[in-house]
CSV table of C-alpha atoms and ligand atoms in Angstrom, one decimal:
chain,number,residue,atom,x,y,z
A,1,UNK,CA,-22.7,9.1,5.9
A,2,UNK,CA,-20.4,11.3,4.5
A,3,UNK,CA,-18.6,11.5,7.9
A,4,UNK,CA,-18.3,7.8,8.0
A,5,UNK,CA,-16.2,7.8,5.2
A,6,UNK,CA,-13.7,10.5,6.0
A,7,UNK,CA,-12.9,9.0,9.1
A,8,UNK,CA,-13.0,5.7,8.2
A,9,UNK,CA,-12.2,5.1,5.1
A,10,UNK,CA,-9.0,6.4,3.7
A,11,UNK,CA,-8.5,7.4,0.2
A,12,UNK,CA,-6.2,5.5,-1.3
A,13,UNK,CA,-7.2,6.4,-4.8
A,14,UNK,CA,-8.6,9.1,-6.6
A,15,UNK,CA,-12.5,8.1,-6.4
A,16,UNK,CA,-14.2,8.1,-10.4
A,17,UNK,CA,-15.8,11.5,-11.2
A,18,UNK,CA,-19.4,10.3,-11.1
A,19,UNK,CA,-19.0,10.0,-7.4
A,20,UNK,CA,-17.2,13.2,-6.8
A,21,UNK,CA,-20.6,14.7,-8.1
A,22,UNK,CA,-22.3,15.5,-4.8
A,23,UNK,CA,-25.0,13.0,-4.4
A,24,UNK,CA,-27.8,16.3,-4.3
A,25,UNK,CA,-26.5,17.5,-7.7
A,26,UNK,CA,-27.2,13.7,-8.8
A,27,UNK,CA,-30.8,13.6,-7.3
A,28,UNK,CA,-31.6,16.9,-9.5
A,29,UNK,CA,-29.9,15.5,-12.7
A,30,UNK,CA,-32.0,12.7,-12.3
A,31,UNK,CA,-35.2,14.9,-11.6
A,32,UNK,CA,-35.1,16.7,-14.2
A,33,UNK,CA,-33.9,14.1,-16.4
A,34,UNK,CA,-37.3,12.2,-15.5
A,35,UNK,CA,-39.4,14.6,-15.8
A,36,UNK,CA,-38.1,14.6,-19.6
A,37,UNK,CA,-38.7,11.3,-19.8
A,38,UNK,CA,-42.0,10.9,-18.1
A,39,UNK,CA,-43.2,13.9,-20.5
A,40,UNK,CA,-41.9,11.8,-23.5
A,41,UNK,CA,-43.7,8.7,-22.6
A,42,UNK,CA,-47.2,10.7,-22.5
A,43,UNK,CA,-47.3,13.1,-19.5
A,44,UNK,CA,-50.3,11.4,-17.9
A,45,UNK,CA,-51.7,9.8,-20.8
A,46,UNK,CA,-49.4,7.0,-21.4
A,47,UNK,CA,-49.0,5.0,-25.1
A,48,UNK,CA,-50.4,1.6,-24.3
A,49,UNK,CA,-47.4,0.0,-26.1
A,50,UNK,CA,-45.0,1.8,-23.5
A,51,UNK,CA,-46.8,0.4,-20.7
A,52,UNK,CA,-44.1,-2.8,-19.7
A,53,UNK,CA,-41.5,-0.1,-20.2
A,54,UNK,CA,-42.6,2.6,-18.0
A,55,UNK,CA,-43.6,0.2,-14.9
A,56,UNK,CA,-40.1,-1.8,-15.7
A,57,UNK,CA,-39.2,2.0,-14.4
A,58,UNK,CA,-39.9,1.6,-11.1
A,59,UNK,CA,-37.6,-1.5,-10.8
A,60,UNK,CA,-34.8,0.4,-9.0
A,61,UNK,CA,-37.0,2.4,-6.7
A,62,UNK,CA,-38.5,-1.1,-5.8
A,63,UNK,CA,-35.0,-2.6,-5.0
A,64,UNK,CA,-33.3,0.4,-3.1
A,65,UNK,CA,-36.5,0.0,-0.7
A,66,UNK,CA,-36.0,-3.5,-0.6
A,67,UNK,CA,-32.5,-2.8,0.3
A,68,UNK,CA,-33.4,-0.4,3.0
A,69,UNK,CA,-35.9,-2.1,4.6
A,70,UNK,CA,-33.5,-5.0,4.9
A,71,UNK,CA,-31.1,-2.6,7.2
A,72,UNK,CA,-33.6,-1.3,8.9
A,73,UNK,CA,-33.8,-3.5,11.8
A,74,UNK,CA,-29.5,-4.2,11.7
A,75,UNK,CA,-28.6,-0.3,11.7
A,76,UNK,CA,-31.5,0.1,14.8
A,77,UNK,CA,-29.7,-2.6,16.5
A,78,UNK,CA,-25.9,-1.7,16.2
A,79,UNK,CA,-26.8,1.9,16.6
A,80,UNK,CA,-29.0,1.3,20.3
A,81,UNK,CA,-26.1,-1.8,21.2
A,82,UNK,CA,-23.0,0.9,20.4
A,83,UNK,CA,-24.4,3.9,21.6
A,84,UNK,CA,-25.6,2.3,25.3
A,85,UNK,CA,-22.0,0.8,25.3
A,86,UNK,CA,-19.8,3.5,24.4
A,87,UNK,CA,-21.4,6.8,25.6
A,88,UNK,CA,-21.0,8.0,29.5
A,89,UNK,CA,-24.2,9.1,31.2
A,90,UNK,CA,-23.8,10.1,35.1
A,91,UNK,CA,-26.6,8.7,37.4
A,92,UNK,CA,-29.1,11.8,37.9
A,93,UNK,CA,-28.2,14.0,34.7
A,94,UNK,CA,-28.8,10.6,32.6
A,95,UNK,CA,-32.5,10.4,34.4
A,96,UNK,CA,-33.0,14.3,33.9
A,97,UNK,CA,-31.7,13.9,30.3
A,98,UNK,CA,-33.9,10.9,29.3
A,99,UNK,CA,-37.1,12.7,30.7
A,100,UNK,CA,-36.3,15.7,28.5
A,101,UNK,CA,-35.5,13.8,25.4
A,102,UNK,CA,-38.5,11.9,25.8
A,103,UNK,CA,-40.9,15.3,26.3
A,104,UNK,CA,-39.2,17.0,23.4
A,105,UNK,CA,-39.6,13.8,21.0
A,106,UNK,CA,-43.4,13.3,21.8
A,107,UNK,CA,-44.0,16.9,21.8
A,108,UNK,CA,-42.2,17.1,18.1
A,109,UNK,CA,-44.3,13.7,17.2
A,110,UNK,CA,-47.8,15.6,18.1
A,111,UNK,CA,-46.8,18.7,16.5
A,112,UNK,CA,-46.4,16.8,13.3
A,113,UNK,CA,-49.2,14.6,13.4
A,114,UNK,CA,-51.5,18.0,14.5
A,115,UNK,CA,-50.2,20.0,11.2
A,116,UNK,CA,-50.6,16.9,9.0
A,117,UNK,CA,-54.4,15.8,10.4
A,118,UNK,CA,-54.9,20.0,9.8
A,119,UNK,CA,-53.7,20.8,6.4
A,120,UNK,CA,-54.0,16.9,5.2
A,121,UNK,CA,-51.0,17.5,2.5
A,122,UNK,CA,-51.8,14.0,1.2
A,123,UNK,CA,-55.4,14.6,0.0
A,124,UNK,CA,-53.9,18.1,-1.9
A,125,UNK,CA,-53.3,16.1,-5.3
A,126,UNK,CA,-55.5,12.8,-6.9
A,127,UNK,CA,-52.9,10.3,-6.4
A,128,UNK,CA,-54.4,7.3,-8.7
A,129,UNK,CA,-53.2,4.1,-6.6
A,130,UNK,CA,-51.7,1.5,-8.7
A,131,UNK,CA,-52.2,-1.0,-5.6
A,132,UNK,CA,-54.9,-2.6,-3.8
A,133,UNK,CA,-54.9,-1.3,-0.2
A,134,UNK,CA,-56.5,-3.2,2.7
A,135,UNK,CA,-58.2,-0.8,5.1
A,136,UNK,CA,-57.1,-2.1,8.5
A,137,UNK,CA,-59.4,-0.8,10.8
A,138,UNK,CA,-57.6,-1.8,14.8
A,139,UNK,CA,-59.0,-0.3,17.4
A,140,UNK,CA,-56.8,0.7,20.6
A,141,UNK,CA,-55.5,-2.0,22.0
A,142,UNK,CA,-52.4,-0.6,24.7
A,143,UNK,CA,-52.6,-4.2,26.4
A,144,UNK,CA,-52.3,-6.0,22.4
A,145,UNK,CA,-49.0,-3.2,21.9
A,146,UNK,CA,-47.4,-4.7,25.5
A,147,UNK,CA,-47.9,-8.0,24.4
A,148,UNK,CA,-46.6,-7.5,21.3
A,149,UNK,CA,-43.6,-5.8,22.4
A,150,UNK,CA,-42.1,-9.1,23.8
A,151,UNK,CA,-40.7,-11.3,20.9
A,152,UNK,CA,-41.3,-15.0,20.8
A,153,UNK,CA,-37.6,-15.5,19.8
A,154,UNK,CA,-34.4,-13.3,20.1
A,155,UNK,CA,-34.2,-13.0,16.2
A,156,UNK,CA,-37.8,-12.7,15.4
A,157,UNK,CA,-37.7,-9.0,15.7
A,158,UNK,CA,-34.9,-8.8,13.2
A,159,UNK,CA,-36.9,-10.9,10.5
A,160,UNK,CA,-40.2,-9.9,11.0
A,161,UNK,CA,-39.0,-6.3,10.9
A,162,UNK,CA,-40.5,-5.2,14.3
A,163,UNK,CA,-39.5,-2.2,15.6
A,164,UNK,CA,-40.6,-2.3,18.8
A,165,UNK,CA,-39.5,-5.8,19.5
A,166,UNK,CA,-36.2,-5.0,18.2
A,167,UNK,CA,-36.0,-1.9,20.4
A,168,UNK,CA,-36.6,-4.5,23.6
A,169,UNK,CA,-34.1,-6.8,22.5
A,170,UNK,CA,-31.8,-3.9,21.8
A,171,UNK,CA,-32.5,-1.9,25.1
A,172,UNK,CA,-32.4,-5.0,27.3
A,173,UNK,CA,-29.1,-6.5,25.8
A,174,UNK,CA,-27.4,-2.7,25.5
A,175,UNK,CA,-28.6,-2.0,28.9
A,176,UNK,CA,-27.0,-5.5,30.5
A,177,UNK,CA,-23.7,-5.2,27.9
A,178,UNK,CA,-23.4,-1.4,29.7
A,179,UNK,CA,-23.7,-3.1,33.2
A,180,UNK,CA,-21.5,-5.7,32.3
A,181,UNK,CA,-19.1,-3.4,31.0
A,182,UNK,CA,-18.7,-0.9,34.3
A,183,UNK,CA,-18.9,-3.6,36.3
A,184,UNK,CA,-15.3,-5.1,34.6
A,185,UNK,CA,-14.1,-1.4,34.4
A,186,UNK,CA,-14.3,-1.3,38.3
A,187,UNK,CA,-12.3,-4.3,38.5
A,188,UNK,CA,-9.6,-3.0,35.9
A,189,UNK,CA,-10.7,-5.9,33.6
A,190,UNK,CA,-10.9,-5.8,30.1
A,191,UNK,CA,-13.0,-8.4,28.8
A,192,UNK,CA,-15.9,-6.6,27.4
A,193,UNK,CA,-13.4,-4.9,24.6
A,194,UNK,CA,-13.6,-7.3,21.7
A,195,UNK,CA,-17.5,-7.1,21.9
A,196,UNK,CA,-17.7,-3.4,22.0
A,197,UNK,CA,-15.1,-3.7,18.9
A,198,UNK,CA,-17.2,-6.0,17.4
A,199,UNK,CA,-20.5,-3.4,17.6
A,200,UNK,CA,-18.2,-1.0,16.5
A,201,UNK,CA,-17.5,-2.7,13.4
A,202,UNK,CA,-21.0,-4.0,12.7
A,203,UNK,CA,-22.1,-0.4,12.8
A,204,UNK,CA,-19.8,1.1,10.2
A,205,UNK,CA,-20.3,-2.1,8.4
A,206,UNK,CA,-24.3,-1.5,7.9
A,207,UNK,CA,-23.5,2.3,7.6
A,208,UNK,CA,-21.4,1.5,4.9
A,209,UNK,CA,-23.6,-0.7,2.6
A,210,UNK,CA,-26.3,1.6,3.5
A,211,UNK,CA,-23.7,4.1,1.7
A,212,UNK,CA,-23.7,1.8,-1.1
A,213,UNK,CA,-27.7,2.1,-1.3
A,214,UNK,CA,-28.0,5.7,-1.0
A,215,UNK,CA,-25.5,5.7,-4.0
A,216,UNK,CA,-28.5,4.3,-6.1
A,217,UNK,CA,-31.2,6.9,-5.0
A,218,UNK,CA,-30.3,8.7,-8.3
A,219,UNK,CA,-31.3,6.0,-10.5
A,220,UNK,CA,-34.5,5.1,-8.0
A,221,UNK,CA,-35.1,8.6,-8.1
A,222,UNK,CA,-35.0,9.0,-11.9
A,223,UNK,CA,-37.2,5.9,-12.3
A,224,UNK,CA,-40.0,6.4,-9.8
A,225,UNK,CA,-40.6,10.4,-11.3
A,226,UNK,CA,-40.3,9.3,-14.7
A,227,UNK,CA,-42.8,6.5,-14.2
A,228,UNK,CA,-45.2,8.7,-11.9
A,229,UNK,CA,-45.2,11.9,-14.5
A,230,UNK,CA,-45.8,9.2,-17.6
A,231,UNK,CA,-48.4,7.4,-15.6
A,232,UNK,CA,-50.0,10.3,-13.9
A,233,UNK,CA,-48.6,13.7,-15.0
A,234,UNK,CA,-48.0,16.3,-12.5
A,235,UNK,CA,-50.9,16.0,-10.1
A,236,UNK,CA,-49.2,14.0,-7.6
A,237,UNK,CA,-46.6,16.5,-7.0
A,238,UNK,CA,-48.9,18.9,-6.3
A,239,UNK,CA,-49.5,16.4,-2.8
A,240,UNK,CA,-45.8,16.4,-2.5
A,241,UNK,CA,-45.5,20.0,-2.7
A,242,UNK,CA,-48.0,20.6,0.2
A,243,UNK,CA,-46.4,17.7,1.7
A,244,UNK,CA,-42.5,19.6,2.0
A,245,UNK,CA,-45.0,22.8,3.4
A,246,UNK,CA,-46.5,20.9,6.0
A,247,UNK,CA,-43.1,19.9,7.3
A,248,UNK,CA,-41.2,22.7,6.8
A,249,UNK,CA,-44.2,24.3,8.9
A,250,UNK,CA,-43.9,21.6,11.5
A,251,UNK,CA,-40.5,21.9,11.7
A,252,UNK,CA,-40.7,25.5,12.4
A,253,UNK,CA,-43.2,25.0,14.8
A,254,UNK,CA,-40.9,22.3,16.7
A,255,UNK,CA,-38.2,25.0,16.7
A,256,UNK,CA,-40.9,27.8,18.3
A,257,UNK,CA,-41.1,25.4,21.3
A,258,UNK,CA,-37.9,25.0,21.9
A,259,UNK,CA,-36.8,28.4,21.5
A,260,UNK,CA,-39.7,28.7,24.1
A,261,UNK,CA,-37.9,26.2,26.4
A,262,UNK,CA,-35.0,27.8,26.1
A,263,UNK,CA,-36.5,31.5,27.4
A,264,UNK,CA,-38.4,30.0,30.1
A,265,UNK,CA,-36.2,27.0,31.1
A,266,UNK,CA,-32.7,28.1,31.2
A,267,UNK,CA,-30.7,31.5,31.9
A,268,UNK,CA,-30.1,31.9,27.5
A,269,UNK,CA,-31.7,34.3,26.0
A,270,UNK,CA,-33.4,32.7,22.9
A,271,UNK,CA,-31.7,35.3,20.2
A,272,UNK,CA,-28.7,34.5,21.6
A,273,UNK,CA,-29.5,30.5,21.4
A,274,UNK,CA,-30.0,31.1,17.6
A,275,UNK,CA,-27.0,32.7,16.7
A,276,UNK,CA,-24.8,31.3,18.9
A,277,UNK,CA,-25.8,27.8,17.5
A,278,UNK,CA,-26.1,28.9,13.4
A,279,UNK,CA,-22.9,27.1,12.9
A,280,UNK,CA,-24.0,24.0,13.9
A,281,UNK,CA,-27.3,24.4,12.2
A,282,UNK,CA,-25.4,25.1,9.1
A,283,UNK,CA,-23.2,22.0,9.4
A,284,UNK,CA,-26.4,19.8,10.0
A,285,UNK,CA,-27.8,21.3,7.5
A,286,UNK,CA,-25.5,21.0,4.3
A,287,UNK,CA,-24.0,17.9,5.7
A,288,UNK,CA,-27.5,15.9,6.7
A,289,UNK,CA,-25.7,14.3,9.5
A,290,UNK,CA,-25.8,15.3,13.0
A,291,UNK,CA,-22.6,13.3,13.9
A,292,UNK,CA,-21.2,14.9,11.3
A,293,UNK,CA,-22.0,18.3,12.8
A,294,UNK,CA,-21.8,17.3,16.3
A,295,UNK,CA,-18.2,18.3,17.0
A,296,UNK,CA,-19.4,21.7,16.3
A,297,UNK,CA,-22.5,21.7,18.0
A,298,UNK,CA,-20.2,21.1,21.0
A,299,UNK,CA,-18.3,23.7,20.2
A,300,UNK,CA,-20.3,25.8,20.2
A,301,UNK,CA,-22.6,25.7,22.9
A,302,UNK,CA,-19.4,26.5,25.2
A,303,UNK,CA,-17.8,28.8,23.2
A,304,UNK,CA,-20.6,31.0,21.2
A,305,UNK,CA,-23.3,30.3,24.2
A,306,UNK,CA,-21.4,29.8,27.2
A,307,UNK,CA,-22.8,26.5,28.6
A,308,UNK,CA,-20.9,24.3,30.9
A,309,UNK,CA,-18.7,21.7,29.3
A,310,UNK,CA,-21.0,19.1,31.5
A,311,UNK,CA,-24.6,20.4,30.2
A,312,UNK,CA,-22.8,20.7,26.4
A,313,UNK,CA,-21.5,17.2,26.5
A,314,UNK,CA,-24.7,15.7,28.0
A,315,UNK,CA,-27.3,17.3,25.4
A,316,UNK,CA,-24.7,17.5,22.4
A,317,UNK,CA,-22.4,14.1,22.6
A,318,UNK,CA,-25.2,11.8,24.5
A,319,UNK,CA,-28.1,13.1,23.7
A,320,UNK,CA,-27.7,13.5,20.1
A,321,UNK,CA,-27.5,9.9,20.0
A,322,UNK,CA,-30.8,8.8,21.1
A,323,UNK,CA,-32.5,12.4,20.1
A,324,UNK,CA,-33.7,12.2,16.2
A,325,UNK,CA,-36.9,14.8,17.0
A,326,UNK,CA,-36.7,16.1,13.5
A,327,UNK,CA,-36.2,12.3,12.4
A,328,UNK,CA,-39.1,11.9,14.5
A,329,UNK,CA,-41.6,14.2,13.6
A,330,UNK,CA,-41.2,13.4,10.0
A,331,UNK,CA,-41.7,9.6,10.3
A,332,UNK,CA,-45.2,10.2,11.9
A,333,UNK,CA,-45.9,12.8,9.2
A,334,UNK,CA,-45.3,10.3,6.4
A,335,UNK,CA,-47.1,8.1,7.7
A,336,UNK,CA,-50.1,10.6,8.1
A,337,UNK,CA,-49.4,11.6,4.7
A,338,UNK,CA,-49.3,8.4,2.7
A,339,UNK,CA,-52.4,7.2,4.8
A,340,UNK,CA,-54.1,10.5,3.1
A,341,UNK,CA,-52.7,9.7,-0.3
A,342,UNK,CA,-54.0,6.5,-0.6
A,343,UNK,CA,-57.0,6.8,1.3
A,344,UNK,CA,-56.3,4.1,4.2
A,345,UNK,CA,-57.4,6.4,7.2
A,346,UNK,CA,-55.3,5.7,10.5
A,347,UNK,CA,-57.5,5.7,13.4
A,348,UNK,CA,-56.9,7.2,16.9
A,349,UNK,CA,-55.4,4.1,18.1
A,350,UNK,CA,-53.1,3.8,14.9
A,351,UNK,CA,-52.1,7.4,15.1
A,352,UNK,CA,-50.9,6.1,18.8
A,353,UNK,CA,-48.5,3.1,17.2
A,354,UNK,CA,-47.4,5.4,15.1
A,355,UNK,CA,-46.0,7.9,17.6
A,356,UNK,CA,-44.7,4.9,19.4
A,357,UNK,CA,-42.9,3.6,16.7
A,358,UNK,CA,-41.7,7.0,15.4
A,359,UNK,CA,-40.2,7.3,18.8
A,360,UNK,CA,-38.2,4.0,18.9
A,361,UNK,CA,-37.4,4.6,14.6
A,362,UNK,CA,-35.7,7.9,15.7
A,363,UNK,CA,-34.0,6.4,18.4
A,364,UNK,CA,-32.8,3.9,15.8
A,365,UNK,CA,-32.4,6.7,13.2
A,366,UNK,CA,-28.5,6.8,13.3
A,367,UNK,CA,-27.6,10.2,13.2
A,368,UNK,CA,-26.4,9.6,9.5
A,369,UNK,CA,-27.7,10.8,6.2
A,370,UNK,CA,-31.4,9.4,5.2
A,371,UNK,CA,-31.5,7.1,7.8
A,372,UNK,CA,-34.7,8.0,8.8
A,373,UNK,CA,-35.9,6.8,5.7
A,374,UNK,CA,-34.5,3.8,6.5
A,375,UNK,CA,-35.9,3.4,9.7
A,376,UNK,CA,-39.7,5.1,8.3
A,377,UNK,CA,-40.2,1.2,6.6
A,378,UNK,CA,-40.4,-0.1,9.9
A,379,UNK,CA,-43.4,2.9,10.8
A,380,UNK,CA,-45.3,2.0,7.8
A,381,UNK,CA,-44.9,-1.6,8.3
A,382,UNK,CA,-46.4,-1.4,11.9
A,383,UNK,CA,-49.4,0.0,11.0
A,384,UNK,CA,-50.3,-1.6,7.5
A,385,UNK,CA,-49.1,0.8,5.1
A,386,UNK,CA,-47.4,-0.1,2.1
A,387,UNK,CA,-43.6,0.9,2.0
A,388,UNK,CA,-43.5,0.9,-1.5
A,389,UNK,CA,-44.9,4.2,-1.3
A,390,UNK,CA,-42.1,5.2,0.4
A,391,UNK,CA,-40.4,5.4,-3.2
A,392,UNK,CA,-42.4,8.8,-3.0
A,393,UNK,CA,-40.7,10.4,-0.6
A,394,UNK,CA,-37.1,9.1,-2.0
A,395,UNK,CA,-37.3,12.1,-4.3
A,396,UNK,CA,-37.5,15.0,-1.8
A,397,UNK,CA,-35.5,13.0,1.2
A,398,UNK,CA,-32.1,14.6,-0.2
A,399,UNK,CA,-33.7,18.1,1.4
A,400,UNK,CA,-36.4,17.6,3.9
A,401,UNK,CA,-33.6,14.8,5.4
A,402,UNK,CA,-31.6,18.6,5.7
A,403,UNK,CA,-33.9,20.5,7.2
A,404,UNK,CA,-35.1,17.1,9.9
A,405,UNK,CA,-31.3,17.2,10.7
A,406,UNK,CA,-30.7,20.7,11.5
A,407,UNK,CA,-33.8,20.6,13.9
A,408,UNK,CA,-32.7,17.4,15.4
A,409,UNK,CA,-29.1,19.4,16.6
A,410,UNK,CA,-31.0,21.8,17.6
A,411,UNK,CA,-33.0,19.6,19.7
A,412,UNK,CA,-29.7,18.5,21.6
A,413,UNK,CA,-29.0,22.2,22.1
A,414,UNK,CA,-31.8,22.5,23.7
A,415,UNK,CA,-31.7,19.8,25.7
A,416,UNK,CA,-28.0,21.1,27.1
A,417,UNK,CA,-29.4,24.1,28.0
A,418,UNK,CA,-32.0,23.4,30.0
A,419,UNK,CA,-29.5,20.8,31.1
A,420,UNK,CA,-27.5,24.0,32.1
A,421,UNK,CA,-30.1,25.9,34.0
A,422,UNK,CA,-30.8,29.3,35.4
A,423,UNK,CA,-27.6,30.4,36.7
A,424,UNK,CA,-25.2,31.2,33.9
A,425,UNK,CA,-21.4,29.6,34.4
A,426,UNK,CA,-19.6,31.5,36.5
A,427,UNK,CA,-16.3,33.2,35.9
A,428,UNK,CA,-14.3,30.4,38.0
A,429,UNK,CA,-16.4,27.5,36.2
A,430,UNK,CA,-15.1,28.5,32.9
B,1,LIG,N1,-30.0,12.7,8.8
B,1,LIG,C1,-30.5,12.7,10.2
B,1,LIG,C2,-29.5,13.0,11.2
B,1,LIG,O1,-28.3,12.9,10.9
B,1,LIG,C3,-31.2,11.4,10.5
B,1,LIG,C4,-32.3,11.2,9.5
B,1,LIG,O2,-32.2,10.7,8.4
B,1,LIG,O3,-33.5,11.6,9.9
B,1,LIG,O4,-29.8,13.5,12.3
């Protein structure tokens, strides 16, 4: 959200030095500040008389997830409603563009859900569950998901937290505000302005108090570790550890196939893709944000690549705003992995909502720092797990979010060049 702020907010004043302290620096501070702490309290074999103190730890874990799973369903909205009304897709590229984002989003779902049913990260370290879990056991029901993707009112989906209802609502009112809106343009009218200002607004607004609740991670971060390595010692980072593998291995994967649609889809050469594109890689990655880095990923794919302004504007400005595949992969995997964790096995048919749902959370997932975590409450939610387990994953967000992000730019650079073809520009096209 960093890029939020520098081009929306104007320093006036000079901000207080806690928050010049980049918020990574914070989260390892806090780490290793817990892990004093937990040790102190008993390392695993807690003092009885500590016991209100050390669970009072988790308090601002608790309320940071509370907090996020509050925006949730307001950031998917504004995000879906600003991006359908704002960005310009042309008739046939728009068709060829949503088929391909749809492909690469599924394909970077299964590939996660494959290496975490495989390696099974969350059964790597005895997590002991301080909560009761209920062991939903739904079959697969595609006709009970259709049924359930039409909300009984308008603002259901918003309290309920229901993604896919909110996706619906979002999709059919973006889809008519779009219509609505080139239908005035064509008659030089200007009436759909103040509600496209509006979303505008509403959008930095959530994105701003979700800036506000990222600035508390630290302190969630320090409390959930310090409780967790007092309560349980270090066995259930052990899980976590395997866990960051198994991503980092699915993400690598995810990159394999695109690097393989790149070679066999369009006329540029894989190597050529990779270093052609480390800039913007880079940028994703030390900023988390791919709208942060998306100015350069524009760049260059015309300039170090040599795609057509068209094809780079389609898979790098559009795209990137409905294409989360890193965002995407890494919901589903959560959700695999927590199910292992705590032992609540997801079923075929729960596997299924969850790819669904990752799909519409990463289409939600603002391209904005940790907003997939944001959007992964509504995942969980959908298929029974508890989010508060999501308090888990807090602590290593700050660099898996990094590594998701760079692989979600790269996902719209591959999308513009296959966008781009088999017949490289041509001297008079550039
Ligand atoms: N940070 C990611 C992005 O900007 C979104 C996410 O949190 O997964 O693409």
């Amino acid at each position: 959200m960093n890029e939020t702020e520098s081009t929306t907010s104007p320093k006036t004043k000079a901000s207080p030095w806690w928050e010049r302290i980049p918020l990574t620096l914070q989260i390892l501070i806090a780490l290793v500040a817990a892990v004093s702490v937990g040790i102190a309290l008993g390392a695993g074999n807690p003092n009885p008389s500590n016991a209100t103190l050390i669970n009072n730890l988790a308090i601002p874990a608790e309320l940071v997830l509370k907090a996020l799973r509050a925006l949730a369903t307001p950031l998917i909205l504004v995000a879906v409603l600003h991006t359908l009304m704002t960005t310009n897709i042309p008739g046939t590229a728009g068709r060829r563009l949503a088929v391909l984002l749809l492909t690469n989003t599924t394909v970077a779902i299964l590939v996660g859900l494959l290496v975490a049913n495989v390696l099974r990260p969350g059964t790597w370290g005895n997590v002991a569950t301080s909560t009761t879990t209920e062991v939903t056991t739904q079959n697969l029901d595609p006709w009970g998901i259709v049924k359930d993707a039409v909300p009984e009112a308008i603002l259901k989906p918003l309290v309920d937290n229901n993604v896919i209802q909110l996706i619906v609502i979002a999709l059919s009112f973006g889809i008519v505000l779009r219509g609505l809106k080139s239908e005035q343009v064509a008659q030089g009218k200007k009436g759909y302005q103040p509600i496209e200002d509006v979303i505008g607004i509403l959008f930095e607004a959530v994105a701003r108090v979700l800036n506000w609740v990222i600035a508390l991670v630290p302190f969630a971060v320090f409390g959930i570790v310090a409780k967790t390595v007092a309560m349980q010692g270090f066995a259930p980072f052990k899980s976590l550890g395997a866990f960051i593998v198994s991503v980092l291995l699915a993400l690598a994967l995810q990159a394999c196939y695109y690097l393989t649609r790149v070679k066999f889809g369009s006329w540029v050469h894989p190597l050529k893709f990779l270093a052609g594109g480390s800039d913007a890689f880079l940028t994703a990655f030390s900023t988390s944000s791919s709208a942060a880095a998306m100015p350069v990923t524009f760049e260059v794919l015309q300039t170090k690549i040599g795609l057509r302004e068209s094809s780079a504007a389609l898979g790098a400005l559009v795209g990137a705003n409905f294409n989360n595949d890193g965002t995407a992969l890494y919901e589903a995997m959560s959700a695999l992995y927590i199910s292992q964790l705590i032992g609540q096995h997801l079923d075929l048919g729960q596997q299924l909502i969850v790819i669904l749902t990752s799909i519409f959370a990463s289409v939600g997932a603002a391209n904005i720092p940790n907003a997939g975590l944001v959007t992964m409450t509504l995942v969980f939610t959908s298929v029974g797990l508890p989010t508060q387990y999501i308090a888990l994953l807090v602590t290593i967000d700050w660099f898996l979010d990094r590594c998701r992000t760079a692989i979600n730019v790269m996902g719209d650079m591959t999308v513009s060049a296959l966008l781009d073809g088999k017949k490289p520009r041509s001297v008079d096209e550039a």
